[in-house]
């Protein structure tokens, strides 16, 4: 093996990769921290969810190259507003209001594809990408609904801490490049998955197990489950962003698309797990 120092080009790429991971980790910490703090007041939680929805819509519309994204942005904004209004107006202790919104948004996206004109291209890519975006936007509302449940303030706080600690830690470790990578062309490492899961489980479990609704063992179990799901979804979002970057995904949109889809995916799971374990 050669003892020669890495070339400047390689060092620049490594520095940029570390900076990108640190930025994504800061976005993850800020987003989950805002969700955790806002859990004390349902209106505040819904406001944070609305901000996350808006950031995701902006990243997809302005940062990606999905065909038909500008016209679909109207539907995505309408879906976000409808989901938030449904949660604000309906007081049902369930996610039924979000399911109703999703049932309307997806057919509307199909109709949008029909009016794109005869020159429409990449139909499957456009529809699948925008449908996934709509699903993420609606699912983000699960965090606000969790905060409204009995004992939900602590549950939402602990779940957000578990997910945020797992994501941010994994991203920092991945940026440093400790251990083997999952894929040679992607940032995630085995060490990032393991360390992120452990710290997320410890942080989230300490919060969830500190209340009267669940014991420490149950809290750690829920925190561990959420941490594992968060780092695995983070791995998936990294692959998604890498594929989108080839098509011209803007640099400013990448941290948002690395973080917010993970929050959207963990939201309904956190809702179901926390309420099930709480009993």
Short mmCIF file of C-alpha atoms in Angstrom, two decimals:
data_model
loop_
_atom_site.label_atom_id
_atom_site.label_comp_id
_atom_site.label_asym_id
_atom_site.label_seq_id
_atom_site.Cartn_x
_atom_site.Cartn_y
_atom_site.Cartn_z
CA UNK A 1 0.00 0.00 0.00
CA UNK A 2 1.17 3.50 -0.79
CA UNK A 3 1.84 5.98 2.02
CA UNK A 4 1.30 8.94 -0.29
CA UNK A 5 -1.19 11.54 0.98
CA UNK A 6 -4.59 11.69 -0.71
CA UNK A 7 -4.82 13.86 -3.78
CA UNK A 8 -6.28 17.37 -3.38
CA UNK A 9 -9.30 16.37 -5.46
CA UNK A 10 -10.00 13.41 -3.20
CA UNK A 11 -9.51 15.54 -0.09
CA UNK A 12 -11.93 18.15 -1.46
CA UNK A 13 -14.56 15.49 -2.12
CA UNK A 14 -14.12 14.11 1.39
CA UNK A 15 -14.46 17.59 2.86
CA UNK A 16 -17.60 18.27 0.87
CA UNK A 17 -19.10 14.93 1.89
CA UNK A 18 -18.40 15.66 5.57
CA UNK A 19 -19.89 19.15 5.26
CA UNK A 20 -23.00 17.76 3.54
CA UNK A 21 -23.50 15.20 6.29
CA UNK A 22 -23.01 17.80 9.02
CA UNK A 23 -25.55 20.09 7.38
CA UNK A 24 -28.03 17.21 7.11
CA UNK A 25 -27.40 16.33 10.77
CA UNK A 26 -28.12 19.93 11.78
CA UNK A 27 -31.35 19.89 9.76
CA UNK A 28 -32.35 16.61 11.44
CA UNK A 29 -31.58 17.98 14.91
CA UNK A 30 -33.45 21.22 14.21
CA UNK A 31 -36.54 19.51 12.75
CA UNK A 32 -36.88 16.89 15.45
CA UNK A 33 -36.00 19.38 18.16
CA UNK A 34 -38.78 21.66 16.96
CA UNK A 35 -41.22 18.73 16.98
CA UNK A 36 -40.14 17.75 20.49
CA UNK A 37 -40.45 21.26 21.93
CA UNK A 38 -43.74 21.99 20.16
CA UNK A 39 -45.32 18.86 21.67
CA UNK A 40 -46.27 20.86 24.77
CA UNK A 41 -48.96 22.67 22.77
CA UNK A 42 -51.01 21.00 19.99
CA UNK A 43 -51.24 24.24 18.00
CA UNK A 44 -47.46 24.61 18.09
CA UNK A 45 -47.00 21.01 16.99
CA UNK A 46 -49.35 21.56 14.06
CA UNK A 47 -47.45 24.73 13.13
CA UNK A 48 -44.13 22.86 13.06
CA UNK A 49 -45.71 20.14 10.94
CA UNK A 50 -46.97 22.79 8.50
CA UNK A 51 -43.45 24.25 8.23
CA UNK A 52 -41.99 20.80 7.51
CA UNK A 53 -44.66 20.18 4.89
CA UNK A 54 -43.89 23.50 3.23
CA UNK A 55 -40.16 22.78 3.21
CA UNK A 56 -40.73 19.39 1.59
CA UNK A 57 -43.01 20.86 -1.09
CA UNK A 58 -40.48 23.62 -1.82
CA UNK A 59 -37.63 21.10 -2.07
CA UNK A 60 -39.56 18.94 -4.52
CA UNK A 61 -40.89 21.82 -6.60
CA UNK A 62 -37.77 24.02 -6.74
CA UNK A 63 -34.98 21.52 -6.21
CA UNK A 64 -35.97 18.39 -8.12
CA UNK A 65 -36.49 17.66 -11.80
CA UNK A 66 -39.70 15.65 -11.49
CA UNK A 67 -41.88 16.21 -14.59
CA UNK A 68 -45.14 17.96 -13.76
CA UNK A 69 -43.94 19.11 -10.35
CA UNK A 70 -45.11 22.71 -10.77
CA UNK A 71 -48.71 21.80 -11.50
CA UNK A 72 -48.68 19.09 -8.83
CA UNK A 73 -47.36 21.56 -6.25
CA UNK A 74 -50.86 23.04 -6.09
CA UNK A 75 -52.25 19.62 -5.20
CA UNK A 76 -49.47 19.03 -2.66
CA UNK A 77 -50.14 22.36 -0.99
CA UNK A 78 -53.85 21.59 -0.98
CA UNK A 79 -53.16 18.19 0.58
CA UNK A 80 -51.01 19.77 3.30
CA UNK A 81 -53.64 22.39 4.10
CA UNK A 82 -56.44 19.80 4.09
CA UNK A 83 -54.50 17.48 6.40
CA UNK A 84 -53.69 20.26 8.86
CA UNK A 85 -57.23 21.62 8.82
CA UNK A 86 -58.65 18.14 9.36
CA UNK A 87 -56.44 17.66 12.42
CA UNK A 88 -57.33 21.11 13.73
CA UNK A 89 -61.10 20.71 13.28
CA UNK A 90 -61.71 17.01 13.92
CA UNK A 91 -61.02 15.82 17.44
CA UNK A 92 -61.13 12.08 16.79
CA UNK A 93 -58.46 10.15 18.67
CA UNK A 94 -57.11 8.45 15.55
CA UNK A 95 -55.47 9.09 12.21
CA UNK A 96 -58.76 8.80 10.31
CA UNK A 97 -58.72 12.47 9.22
CA UNK A 98 -55.37 11.92 7.49
CA UNK A 99 -56.61 8.81 5.71
CA UNK A 100 -59.55 10.75 4.32
CA UNK A 101 -57.25 13.44 2.93
CA UNK A 102 -54.91 10.88 1.41
CA UNK A 103 -57.85 9.16 -0.26
CA UNK A 104 -58.62 12.42 -2.08
CA UNK A 105 -55.09 13.55 -2.93
CA UNK A 106 -53.91 10.40 -4.71
CA UNK A 107 -56.79 10.33 -7.28
CA UNK A 108 -56.23 14.04 -7.84
CA UNK A 109 -52.60 13.29 -8.76
CA UNK A 110 -53.80 10.73 -11.31
CA UNK A 111 -56.12 13.35 -12.79
CA UNK A 112 -53.21 15.81 -12.90
CA UNK A 113 -51.23 13.40 -15.07
CA UNK A 114 -54.12 13.25 -17.55
CA UNK A 115 -54.13 17.00 -18.07
CA UNK A 116 -50.39 17.32 -18.61
CA UNK A 117 -50.97 17.06 -22.36
CA UNK A 118 -49.91 14.70 -25.12
CA UNK A 119 -46.26 15.70 -24.71
CA UNK A 120 -45.98 14.44 -21.15
CA UNK A 121 -42.86 12.41 -20.44
CA UNK A 122 -41.65 10.14 -17.64
CA UNK A 123 -45.22 9.46 -16.55
CA UNK A 124 -44.39 6.65 -14.11
CA UNK A 125 -41.51 8.58 -12.53
CA UNK A 126 -43.63 11.69 -12.15
CA UNK A 127 -46.67 9.95 -10.69
CA UNK A 128 -44.73 7.70 -8.31
CA UNK A 129 -42.53 10.52 -7.07
CA UNK A 130 -45.40 12.95 -6.51
CA UNK A 131 -47.57 10.27 -4.90
CA UNK A 132 -44.74 9.47 -2.48
CA UNK A 133 -44.43 13.19 -1.73
CA UNK A 134 -48.18 13.43 -1.04
CA UNK A 135 -47.99 10.41 1.26
CA UNK A 136 -45.09 11.98 3.18
CA UNK A 137 -46.88 15.32 3.49
CA UNK A 138 -50.00 13.73 4.91
CA UNK A 139 -48.10 11.35 7.21
CA UNK A 140 -46.24 14.26 8.82
CA UNK A 141 -49.53 15.14 10.49
CA UNK A 142 -49.17 12.00 12.65
CA UNK A 143 -46.75 13.91 14.88
CA UNK A 144 -49.34 16.60 15.59
CA UNK A 145 -52.02 13.99 16.31
CA UNK A 146 -49.68 12.13 18.69
CA UNK A 147 -49.15 15.33 20.68
CA UNK A 148 -52.96 15.68 21.07
CA UNK A 149 -53.48 12.23 22.61
CA UNK A 150 -53.72 11.60 26.34
CA UNK A 151 -50.14 11.66 27.56
CA UNK A 152 -49.13 12.54 24.03
CA UNK A 153 -46.92 15.47 24.97
CA UNK A 154 -44.31 13.21 26.56
CA UNK A 155 -44.79 10.54 23.91
CA UNK A 156 -44.27 12.97 21.05
CA UNK A 157 -41.29 14.53 22.82
CA UNK A 158 -39.61 11.18 23.46
CA UNK A 159 -40.34 9.77 20.01
CA UNK A 160 -38.95 12.88 18.31
CA UNK A 161 -35.83 12.73 20.49
CA UNK A 162 -35.27 9.06 19.59
CA UNK A 163 -35.66 9.67 15.86
CA UNK A 164 -33.63 12.88 15.88
CA UNK A 165 -30.75 11.47 17.93
CA UNK A 166 -30.58 8.37 15.73
CA UNK A 167 -30.62 10.34 12.47
CA UNK A 168 -28.20 13.09 13.51
CA UNK A 169 -25.71 10.69 15.08
CA UNK A 170 -25.74 8.36 12.10
CA UNK A 171 -25.19 11.27 9.72
CA UNK A 172 -22.21 12.59 11.69
CA UNK A 173 -20.61 9.15 11.91
CA UNK A 174 -21.25 8.62 8.19
CA UNK A 175 -19.63 11.95 7.40
CA UNK A 176 -16.50 11.04 9.33
CA UNK A 177 -16.44 7.75 7.45
CA UNK A 178 -15.96 5.35 10.35
CA UNK A 179 -16.18 1.70 9.38
CA UNK A 180 -17.23 0.13 6.09
CA UNK A 181 -19.86 1.80 3.96
CA UNK A 182 -23.16 0.15 3.06
CA UNK A 183 -22.53 1.15 -0.55
CA UNK A 184 -19.24 2.47 -1.83
CA UNK A 185 -20.92 5.43 -3.56
CA UNK A 186 -23.14 6.41 -0.63
CA UNK A 187 -22.47 8.00 2.75
CA UNK A 188 -24.15 5.52 5.16
CA UNK A 189 -21.79 3.27 7.13
CA UNK A 190 -22.34 0.24 9.31
CA UNK A 191 -20.95 2.20 12.26
CA UNK A 192 -23.43 5.00 11.62
CA UNK A 193 -26.36 2.60 11.70
CA UNK A 194 -25.18 0.97 14.92
CA UNK A 195 -24.10 4.07 16.83
CA UNK A 196 -27.17 6.02 15.69
CA UNK A 197 -29.47 3.23 16.84
CA UNK A 198 -27.77 2.95 20.25
CA UNK A 199 -27.80 6.68 21.01
CA UNK A 200 -31.32 7.13 19.68
CA UNK A 201 -32.57 4.24 21.81
CA UNK A 202 -30.82 5.60 24.91
CA UNK A 203 -32.04 9.19 24.47
CA UNK A 204 -35.57 8.31 23.43
CA UNK A 205 -35.91 5.52 25.97
CA UNK A 206 -34.82 7.79 28.83
CA UNK A 207 -37.57 10.27 27.95
CA UNK A 208 -40.32 7.78 27.15
CA UNK A 209 -39.60 5.71 30.25
CA UNK A 210 -39.59 8.71 32.57
CA UNK A 211 -43.36 9.16 32.57
CA UNK A 212 -46.15 7.23 34.23
CA UNK A 213 -47.61 5.84 30.99
CA UNK A 214 -44.84 3.31 30.34
CA UNK A 215 -41.94 1.87 32.30
CA UNK A 216 -38.28 2.23 31.50
CA UNK A 217 -38.08 -1.16 29.79
CA UNK A 218 -41.04 -0.34 27.54
CA UNK A 219 -39.66 3.13 26.88
CA UNK A 220 -36.28 1.75 25.81
CA UNK A 221 -38.01 -0.84 23.63
CA UNK A 222 -40.06 1.82 21.82
CA UNK A 223 -37.02 4.10 21.54
CA UNK A 224 -34.97 1.26 20.08
CA UNK A 225 -37.65 0.38 17.54
CA UNK A 226 -38.00 3.99 16.42
CA UNK A 227 -34.23 4.41 16.20
CA UNK A 228 -33.82 1.31 14.05
CA UNK A 229 -36.62 2.42 11.74
CA UNK A 230 -35.17 5.95 11.55
CA UNK A 231 -31.68 4.85 10.52
CA UNK A 232 -33.06 2.36 7.98
CA UNK A 233 -35.36 4.98 6.47
CA UNK A 234 -32.38 7.34 6.48
CA UNK A 235 -30.46 4.77 4.46
CA UNK A 236 -33.33 4.64 1.99
CA UNK A 237 -33.56 8.42 1.74
CA UNK A 238 -29.82 8.57 1.02
CA UNK A 239 -30.25 6.22 -1.93
CA UNK A 240 -33.22 8.28 -3.11
CA UNK A 241 -31.28 11.54 -2.94
CA UNK A 242 -28.29 10.01 -4.71
CA UNK A 243 -30.52 8.89 -7.58
CA UNK A 244 -32.22 12.30 -7.70
CA UNK A 245 -28.84 14.06 -7.67
CA UNK A 246 -27.97 12.33 -10.94
CA UNK A 247 -31.06 13.96 -12.46
CA UNK A 248 -30.04 17.39 -11.19
CA UNK A 249 -31.38 17.63 -7.64
CA UNK A 250 -30.39 21.00 -6.17
CA UNK A 251 -27.84 21.00 -3.35
CA UNK A 252 -30.11 23.03 -1.07
CA UNK A 253 -32.89 20.45 -1.39
CA UNK A 254 -30.75 17.46 -0.46
CA UNK A 255 -30.68 17.89 3.36
CA UNK A 256 -34.45 18.42 3.35
CA UNK A 257 -35.06 15.27 1.33
CA UNK A 258 -32.69 13.34 3.60
CA UNK A 259 -34.54 14.31 6.77
CA UNK A 260 -38.22 15.11 6.27
CA UNK A 261 -39.21 11.84 4.50
CA UNK A 262 -37.74 9.99 7.48
CA UNK A 263 -39.90 12.03 9.85
CA UNK A 264 -42.90 11.31 7.65
CA UNK A 265 -42.20 7.59 7.71
CA UNK A 266 -41.61 7.39 11.45
CA UNK A 267 -44.61 9.57 12.37
CA UNK A 268 -47.38 6.96 11.95
CA UNK A 269 -45.15 4.26 13.43
CA UNK A 270 -44.42 6.39 16.49
CA UNK A 271 -48.14 7.06 16.88
CA UNK A 272 -49.10 3.39 16.78
CA UNK A 273 -46.19 2.13 18.91
CA UNK A 274 -46.47 4.75 21.63
CA UNK A 275 -50.22 4.40 22.06
CA UNK A 276 -50.07 0.60 21.90
CA UNK A 277 -47.38 0.33 24.57
CA UNK A 278 -49.04 3.03 26.67
CA UNK A 279 -52.24 1.01 26.58
#
